[in-house]
Amino acid sequence: MSVNELALDEVRFSRYATQNPDALAIVDGAGRHWPRGEVAALTNGLSRGLRAAGIAPGDKLAIFAPNCAQYVIAYMAAAQIGLYVVPVNWHLAPPEIQYILENSGARAIVAHERLRSSMTAVISRMASPPDIRISIGELSGFVTLEEFVRGHRTAPLTDPVQGRPLYYTSATTGKPKGVLLPLADAREILNKAIHARIAGGTLPEEHVLLCASLLYHGAPLEAVTFALHLGHTAILMDILEPEAVLRLIDRYRVTMAYLVPAMFTRLLALSEAVRSRYSTASLRRVLHAGAMCPVEIKKRMIDWWGPVLVEAYGAAEGAGTVVGSADWLRYPGTVGRPLPGTRLRIVSDEGEDLPAGVAGTIYMTRFSGDRFEYLGDPEKTRAAQQGDFFTVGDVGYVNKEGFLFLCDRKIDMINLGGMKVYSAEIENVLAGDPHVADCAVFGIPDEVAGEAIVALIQPVAGAPPERECKAAIRQRLAEHLSAIKHPRYLELVPELPRDDTGKLKKRRVREAYLARKTARAS
């Protein structure tokens, strides 16, 4: 059956769990197999337990856990009783976690015992911690998930109310912002999944999804839950190791995988001997999003796995574009065309629509046209939206065929005496150099030109000596970019900080570089 023919009530996990409770629903990071019946029972029991505790539609439930089956269970339980679900990045420091819990007004939290140190520190700092505290494992001051659901019915709910996620942005320019969308239009969530994550077409009944990303990000969490709602199996990775990705694809005959571009780079770094041990022939779609993927990296992945890569571009604020391998190979570097039911604009600094081929600020619409708000920040909410359109500050252009190309984020553009230089363009060239494992390009203040370009290079293992390595990199830049775009400062560094989606923490890198530069000058 075409996924586009599925009605909303036909993509409910409980339906499949009732029909075949022994079928495999989830394989967790420890290799434990969770049948549909067990997942459904815990999900429905948790939903009823939360309702009995006074949690009502519109309330917030936070999840603070590594990848595990209980994470997905907590999400689905909250989402079927009309709650906002707040996935919390467990890599954050306690004050940052505290801010998200307090800003969201979370009344309930599900936390994992592995994160005991952070959770204890956060709860001790809060004047009013969440009323209901549920633990996966044992946590002081929490009730275990099993104890919380005990005594509550586990049959499917007869009166579900669709909830939705409340994601917090990654805070590259200040405190994270909670993206609040109205529950009245939450029915579009499953439709969004069908179009944006599955990307149309037909899917086999034995479809198996591998999630090789962390669930506190929107796309992988939605990909897993939507796979379950479509009656498929989800394989969760806890430790994100490249060889383990290949091992799981081979063992479970994975048909669809969710990865981030940083994992592509790590996979390609594996030796041919390691790669040849595993088959990836079962793959039908490999979804990736969350960060820009260098052109050369993606070409090499398609050469290896075939034309199965599907790239999505969007944000917590709304869906954006999607592109399959065939169209991407026609237009390398594109992130695709708008999803059905959405629109795209490229806007100048003066607010005018720009023609094909001219870069400007990217504005998009949501599926249903509903407007979001940044929780507690009306000024930023107004600044991000123009009518039905919103922006997250990315810069790009569309070609004559309507395919979108990303240039950079506005905050990462470099101003050379009034000329705009996109750091991402330089990084894309550097990423294709065989000596480069990772790179970061940014501008620093310059009295003459306004800004000067800096490139920090993390060399590959076994790279030649520094002088020879730099010379080779400079030669590649000369072959691909005009001289004005060449970095004035090019330095080799041991490592560059990226998060698990592959996003570079550029503000931190730039601040550290300027601090070192100031220290050397003094």
Coordinates of N, CA, C and O in Angstrom, one line a residue, residues 28 66 157 182 252 267 270 278 296 321 375 416 424 493 497:
D28 N 16.6 -2.7 21.2 CA 17.3 -1.6 21.9 C 18.8 -1.8 21.8 O 19.3 -2.8 21.2
P66 N 19.0 8.4 27.5 CA 19.7 8.0 26.2 C 18.8 7.2 25.4 O 17.6 6.9 25.8
L157 N -6.3 3.0 24.2 CA -7.2 4.1 24.6 C -8.3 4.2 23.6 O -8.1 4.1 22.4
P182 N 0.5 24.9 18.0 CA -0.9 24.6 18.5 C -1.3 23.2 18.4 O -1.0 22.5 17.4
Y252 N 20.0 -7.4 10.7 CA 18.6 -7.2 10.7 C 18.0 -6.9 9.3 O 16.8 -6.7 9.2
L267 N 31.9 6.4 8.6 CA 31.7 5.2 7.9 C 32.8 5.1 6.8 O 33.4 4.1 6.5
L270 N 36.3 3.9 7.6 CA 36.6 2.5 7.9 C 37.4 1.9 6.7 O 37.2 2.3 5.6
Y278 N 30.4 -6.7 5.8 CA 28.9 -6.6 6.0 C 28.2 -6.2 4.7 O 28.8 -5.5 3.8
E296 N 31.3 15.9 -1.6 CA 32.2 14.8 -1.9 C 31.9 13.6 -1.0 O 31.9 12.5 -1.4
T321 N 12.3 20.9 2.8 CA 12.5 20.3 1.5 C 13.0 18.9 1.6 O 13.4 18.5 2.7
L375 N 8.5 30.0 22.9 CA 7.9 30.0 24.3 C 8.5 31.1 25.1 O 9.7 31.2 25.4
L416 N 33.8 40.7 3.8 CA 35.1 41.2 3.3 C 34.9 42.6 2.6 O 34.6 42.6 1.4
A424 N 30.4 28.2 4.5 CA 30.1 26.9 4.1 C 30.6 26.5 2.7 O 31.0 25.3 2.5
V493 N 44.5 21.8 13.8 CA 44.1 21.6 15.2 C 43.9 20.1 15.5 O 43.5 19.4 14.5
P497 N 35.0 20.6 17.8 CA 33.8 20.1 18.6 C 32.6 20.1 17.7 O 32.2 21.1 17.2

